[in-house]
mmCIF file of N, CA and C in Angstrom:
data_model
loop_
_atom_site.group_PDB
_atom_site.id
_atom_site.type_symbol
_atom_site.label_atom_id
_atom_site.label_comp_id
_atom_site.label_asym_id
_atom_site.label_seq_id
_atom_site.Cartn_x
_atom_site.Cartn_y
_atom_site.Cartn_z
ATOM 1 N N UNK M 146 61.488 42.383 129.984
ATOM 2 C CA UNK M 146 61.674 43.160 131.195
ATOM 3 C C UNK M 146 60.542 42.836 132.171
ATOM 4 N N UNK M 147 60.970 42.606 133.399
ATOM 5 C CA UNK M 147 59.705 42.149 134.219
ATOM 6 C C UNK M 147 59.807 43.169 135.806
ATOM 7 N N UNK M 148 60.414 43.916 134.920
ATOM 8 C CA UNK M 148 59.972 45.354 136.221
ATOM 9 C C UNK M 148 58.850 45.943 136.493
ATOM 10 N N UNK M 149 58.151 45.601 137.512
ATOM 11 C CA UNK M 149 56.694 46.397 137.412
ATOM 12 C C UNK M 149 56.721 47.943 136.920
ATOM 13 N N UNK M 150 55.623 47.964 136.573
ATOM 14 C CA UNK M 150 55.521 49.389 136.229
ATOM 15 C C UNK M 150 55.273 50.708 137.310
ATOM 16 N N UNK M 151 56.074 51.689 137.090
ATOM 17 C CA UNK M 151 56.297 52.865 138.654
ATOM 18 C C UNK M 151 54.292 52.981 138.701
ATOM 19 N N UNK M 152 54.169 53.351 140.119
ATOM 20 C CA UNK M 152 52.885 53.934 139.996
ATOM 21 C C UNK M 152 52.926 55.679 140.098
ATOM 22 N N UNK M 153 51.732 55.876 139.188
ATOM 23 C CA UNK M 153 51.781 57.254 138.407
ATOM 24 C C UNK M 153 51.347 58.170 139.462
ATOM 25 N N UNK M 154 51.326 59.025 139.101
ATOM 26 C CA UNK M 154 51.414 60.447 139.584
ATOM 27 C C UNK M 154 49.942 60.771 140.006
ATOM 28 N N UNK M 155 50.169 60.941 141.257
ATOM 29 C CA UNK M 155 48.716 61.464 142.011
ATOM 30 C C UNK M 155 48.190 63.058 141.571
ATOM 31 N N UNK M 156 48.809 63.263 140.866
ATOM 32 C CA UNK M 156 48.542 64.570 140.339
ATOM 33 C C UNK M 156 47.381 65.061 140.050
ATOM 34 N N UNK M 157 46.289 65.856 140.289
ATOM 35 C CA UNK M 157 44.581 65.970 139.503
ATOM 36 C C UNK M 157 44.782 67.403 139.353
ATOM 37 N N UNK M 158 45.721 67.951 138.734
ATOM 38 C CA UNK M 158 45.642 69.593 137.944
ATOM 39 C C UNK M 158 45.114 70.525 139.286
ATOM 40 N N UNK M 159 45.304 70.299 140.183
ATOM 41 C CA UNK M 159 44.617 71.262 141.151
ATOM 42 C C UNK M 159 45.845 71.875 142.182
ATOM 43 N N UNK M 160 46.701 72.321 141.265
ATOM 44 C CA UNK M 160 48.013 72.787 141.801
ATOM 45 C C UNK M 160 48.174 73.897 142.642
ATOM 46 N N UNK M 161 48.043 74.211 144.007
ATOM 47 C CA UNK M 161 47.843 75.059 144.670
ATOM 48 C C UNK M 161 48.666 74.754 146.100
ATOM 49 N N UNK M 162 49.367 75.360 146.759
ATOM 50 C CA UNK M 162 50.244 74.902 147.617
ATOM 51 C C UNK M 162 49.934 75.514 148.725
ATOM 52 N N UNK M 163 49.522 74.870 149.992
ATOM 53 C CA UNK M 163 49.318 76.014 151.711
ATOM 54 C C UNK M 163 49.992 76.088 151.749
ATOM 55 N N UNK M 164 50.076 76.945 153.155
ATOM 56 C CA UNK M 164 51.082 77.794 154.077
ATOM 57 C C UNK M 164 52.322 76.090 154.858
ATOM 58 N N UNK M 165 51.727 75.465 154.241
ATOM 59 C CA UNK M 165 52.731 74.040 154.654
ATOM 60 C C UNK M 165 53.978 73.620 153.442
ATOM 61 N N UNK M 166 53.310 74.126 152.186
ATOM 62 C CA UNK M 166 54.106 73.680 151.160
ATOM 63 C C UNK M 166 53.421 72.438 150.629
ATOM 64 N N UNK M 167 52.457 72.152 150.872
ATOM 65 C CA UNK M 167 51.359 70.945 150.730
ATOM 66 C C UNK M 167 50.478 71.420 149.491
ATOM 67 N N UNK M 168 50.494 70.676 148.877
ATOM 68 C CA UNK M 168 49.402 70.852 147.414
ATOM 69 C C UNK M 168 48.039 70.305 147.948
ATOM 70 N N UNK M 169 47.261 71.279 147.407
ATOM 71 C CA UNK M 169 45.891 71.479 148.177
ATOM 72 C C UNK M 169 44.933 70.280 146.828
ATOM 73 N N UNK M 170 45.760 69.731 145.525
ATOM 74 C CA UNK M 170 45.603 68.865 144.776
ATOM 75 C C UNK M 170 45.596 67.467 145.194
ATOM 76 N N UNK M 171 47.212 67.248 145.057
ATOM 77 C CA UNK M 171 46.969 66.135 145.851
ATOM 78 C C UNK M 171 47.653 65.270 146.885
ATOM 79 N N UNK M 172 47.868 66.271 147.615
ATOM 80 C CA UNK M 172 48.485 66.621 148.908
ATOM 81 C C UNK M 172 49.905 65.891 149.336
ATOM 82 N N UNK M 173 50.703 66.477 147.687
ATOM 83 C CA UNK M 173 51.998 65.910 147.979
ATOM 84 C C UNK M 173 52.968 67.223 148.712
ATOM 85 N N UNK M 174 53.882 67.551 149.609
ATOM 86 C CA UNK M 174 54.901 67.925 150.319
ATOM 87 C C UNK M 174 55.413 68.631 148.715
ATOM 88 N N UNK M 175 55.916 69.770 148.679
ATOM 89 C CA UNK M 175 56.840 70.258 147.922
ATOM 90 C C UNK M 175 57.747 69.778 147.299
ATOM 91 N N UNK M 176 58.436 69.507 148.288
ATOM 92 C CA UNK M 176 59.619 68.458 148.368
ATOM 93 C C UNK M 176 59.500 66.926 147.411
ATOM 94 N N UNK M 177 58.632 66.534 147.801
ATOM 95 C CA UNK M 177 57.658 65.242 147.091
ATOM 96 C C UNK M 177 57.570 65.145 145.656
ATOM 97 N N UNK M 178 57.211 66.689 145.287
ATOM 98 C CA UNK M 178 56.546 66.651 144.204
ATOM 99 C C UNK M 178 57.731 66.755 143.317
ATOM 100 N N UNK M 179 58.496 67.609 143.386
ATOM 101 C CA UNK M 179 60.169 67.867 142.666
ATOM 102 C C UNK M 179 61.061 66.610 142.855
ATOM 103 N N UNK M 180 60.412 65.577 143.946
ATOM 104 C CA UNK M 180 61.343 64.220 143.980
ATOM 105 C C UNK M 180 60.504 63.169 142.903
ATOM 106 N N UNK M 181 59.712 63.601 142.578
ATOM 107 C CA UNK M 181 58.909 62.025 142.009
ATOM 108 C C UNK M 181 58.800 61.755 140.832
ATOM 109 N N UNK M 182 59.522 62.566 139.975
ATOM 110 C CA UNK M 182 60.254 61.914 138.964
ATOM 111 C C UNK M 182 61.614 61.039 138.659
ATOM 112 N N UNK M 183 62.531 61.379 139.727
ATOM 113 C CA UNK M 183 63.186 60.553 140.218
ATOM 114 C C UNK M 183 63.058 59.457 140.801
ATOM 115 N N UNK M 184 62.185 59.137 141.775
ATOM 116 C CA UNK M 184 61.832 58.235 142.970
ATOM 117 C C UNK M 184 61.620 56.917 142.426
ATOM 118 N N UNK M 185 62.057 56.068 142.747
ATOM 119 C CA UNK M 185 61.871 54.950 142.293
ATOM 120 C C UNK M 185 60.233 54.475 143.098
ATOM 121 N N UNK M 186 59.937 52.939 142.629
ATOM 122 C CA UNK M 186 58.271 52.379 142.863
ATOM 123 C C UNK M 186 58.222 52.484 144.369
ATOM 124 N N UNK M 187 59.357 52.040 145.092
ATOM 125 C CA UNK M 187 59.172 52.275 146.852
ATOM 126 C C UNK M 187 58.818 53.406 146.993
ATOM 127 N N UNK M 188 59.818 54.445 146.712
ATOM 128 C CA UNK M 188 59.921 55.509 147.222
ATOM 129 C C UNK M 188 58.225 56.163 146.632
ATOM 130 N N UNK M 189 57.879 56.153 145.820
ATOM 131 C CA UNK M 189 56.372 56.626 144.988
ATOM 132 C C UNK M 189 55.741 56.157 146.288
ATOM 133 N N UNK M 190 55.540 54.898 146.255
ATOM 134 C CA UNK M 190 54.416 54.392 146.716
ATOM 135 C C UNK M 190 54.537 55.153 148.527
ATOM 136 N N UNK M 191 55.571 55.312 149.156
ATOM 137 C CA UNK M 191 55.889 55.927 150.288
ATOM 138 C C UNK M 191 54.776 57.338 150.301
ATOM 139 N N UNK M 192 55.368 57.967 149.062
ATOM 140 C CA UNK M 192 54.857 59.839 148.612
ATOM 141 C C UNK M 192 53.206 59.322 148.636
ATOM 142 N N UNK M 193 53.160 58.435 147.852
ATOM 143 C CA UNK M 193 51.453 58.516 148.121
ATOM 144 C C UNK M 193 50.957 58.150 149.480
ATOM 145 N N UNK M 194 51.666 57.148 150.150
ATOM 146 C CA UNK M 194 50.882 56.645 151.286
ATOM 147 C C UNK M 194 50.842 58.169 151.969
ATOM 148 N N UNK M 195 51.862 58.865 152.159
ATOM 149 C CA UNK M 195 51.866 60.030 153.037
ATOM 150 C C UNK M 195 50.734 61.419 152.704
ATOM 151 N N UNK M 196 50.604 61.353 151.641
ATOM 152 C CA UNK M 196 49.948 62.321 150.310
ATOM 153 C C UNK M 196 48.288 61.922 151.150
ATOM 154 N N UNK M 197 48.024 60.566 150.780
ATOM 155 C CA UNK M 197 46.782 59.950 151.354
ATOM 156 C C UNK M 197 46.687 60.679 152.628
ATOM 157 N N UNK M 198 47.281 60.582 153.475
ATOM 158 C CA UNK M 198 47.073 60.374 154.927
ATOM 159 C C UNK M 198 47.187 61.772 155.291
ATOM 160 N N UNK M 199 47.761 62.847 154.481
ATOM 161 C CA UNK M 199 47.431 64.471 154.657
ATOM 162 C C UNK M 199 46.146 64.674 153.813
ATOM 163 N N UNK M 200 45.822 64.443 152.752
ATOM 164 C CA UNK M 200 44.136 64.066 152.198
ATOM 165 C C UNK M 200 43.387 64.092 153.561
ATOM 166 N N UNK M 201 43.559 63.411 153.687
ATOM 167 C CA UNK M 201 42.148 62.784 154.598
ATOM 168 C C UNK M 201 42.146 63.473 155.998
ATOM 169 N N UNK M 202 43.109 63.946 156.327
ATOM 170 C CA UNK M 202 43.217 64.782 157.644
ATOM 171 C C UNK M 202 42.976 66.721 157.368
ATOM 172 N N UNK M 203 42.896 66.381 156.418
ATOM 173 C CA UNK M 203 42.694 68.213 155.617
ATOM 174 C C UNK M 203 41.125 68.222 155.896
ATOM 175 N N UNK M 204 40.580 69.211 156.154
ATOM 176 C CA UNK M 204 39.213 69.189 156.214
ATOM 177 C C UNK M 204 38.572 69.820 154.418
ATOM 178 N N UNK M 205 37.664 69.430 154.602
ATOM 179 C CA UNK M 205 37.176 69.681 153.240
ATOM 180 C C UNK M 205 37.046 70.899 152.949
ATOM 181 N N UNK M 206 37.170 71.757 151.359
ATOM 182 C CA UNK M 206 37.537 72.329 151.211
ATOM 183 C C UNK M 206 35.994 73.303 150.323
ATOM 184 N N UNK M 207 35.791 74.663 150.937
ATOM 185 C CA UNK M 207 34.697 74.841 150.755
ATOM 186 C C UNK M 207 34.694 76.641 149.619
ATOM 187 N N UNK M 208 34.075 76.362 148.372
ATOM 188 C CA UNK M 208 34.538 77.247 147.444
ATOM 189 C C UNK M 208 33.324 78.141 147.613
ATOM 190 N N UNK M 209 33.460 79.166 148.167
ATOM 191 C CA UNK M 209 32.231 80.112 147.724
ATOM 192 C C UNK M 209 32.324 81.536 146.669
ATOM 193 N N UNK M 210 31.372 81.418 146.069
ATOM 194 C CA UNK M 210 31.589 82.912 144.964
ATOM 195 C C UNK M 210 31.632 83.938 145.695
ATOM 196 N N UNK M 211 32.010 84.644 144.754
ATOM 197 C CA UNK M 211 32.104 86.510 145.081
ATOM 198 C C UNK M 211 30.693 86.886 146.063
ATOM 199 N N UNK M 212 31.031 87.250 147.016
ATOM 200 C CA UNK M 212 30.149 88.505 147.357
ATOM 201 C C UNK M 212 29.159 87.639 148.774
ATOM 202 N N UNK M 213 30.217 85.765 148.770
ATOM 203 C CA UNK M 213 29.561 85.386 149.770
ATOM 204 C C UNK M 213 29.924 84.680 151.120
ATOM 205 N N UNK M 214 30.167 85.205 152.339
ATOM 206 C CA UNK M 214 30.710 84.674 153.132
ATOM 207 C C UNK M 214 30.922 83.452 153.667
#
């Protein structure tokens, strides 16, 4: 078989979705994420280019503990 192999899942366990439907992980579309087991290597590689390009336009993301503004 000389089918490349799909590229894997941008996934990093940080499953959390905004007010967009955007995973604050790894910034696949809702939609995206329920398609990409299906999706063939184009279609993947599409979800990531787009995934990337909401990454990087998200501003960074800033965790503070209890009790601090």
């Amino acid at each position: 078989d000389t089918t490349p192999p799909l590229p894997e899942s941008p996934c990093v366990r940080n499953c959390c979705l905004d007010d967009a439907d955007v995973c604050i992980g790894c910034g696949r579309h809702v939609d995206e994420i329920l398609r990409w087991g299906a999706a063939d290597a184009g279609e993947r590689e599409d979800i990531l280019a787009r995934a990337a390009t909401r990454r990087a336009a998200r501003p960074a993301l800033v965790f503070r503990g209890p009790g601090r503004a």
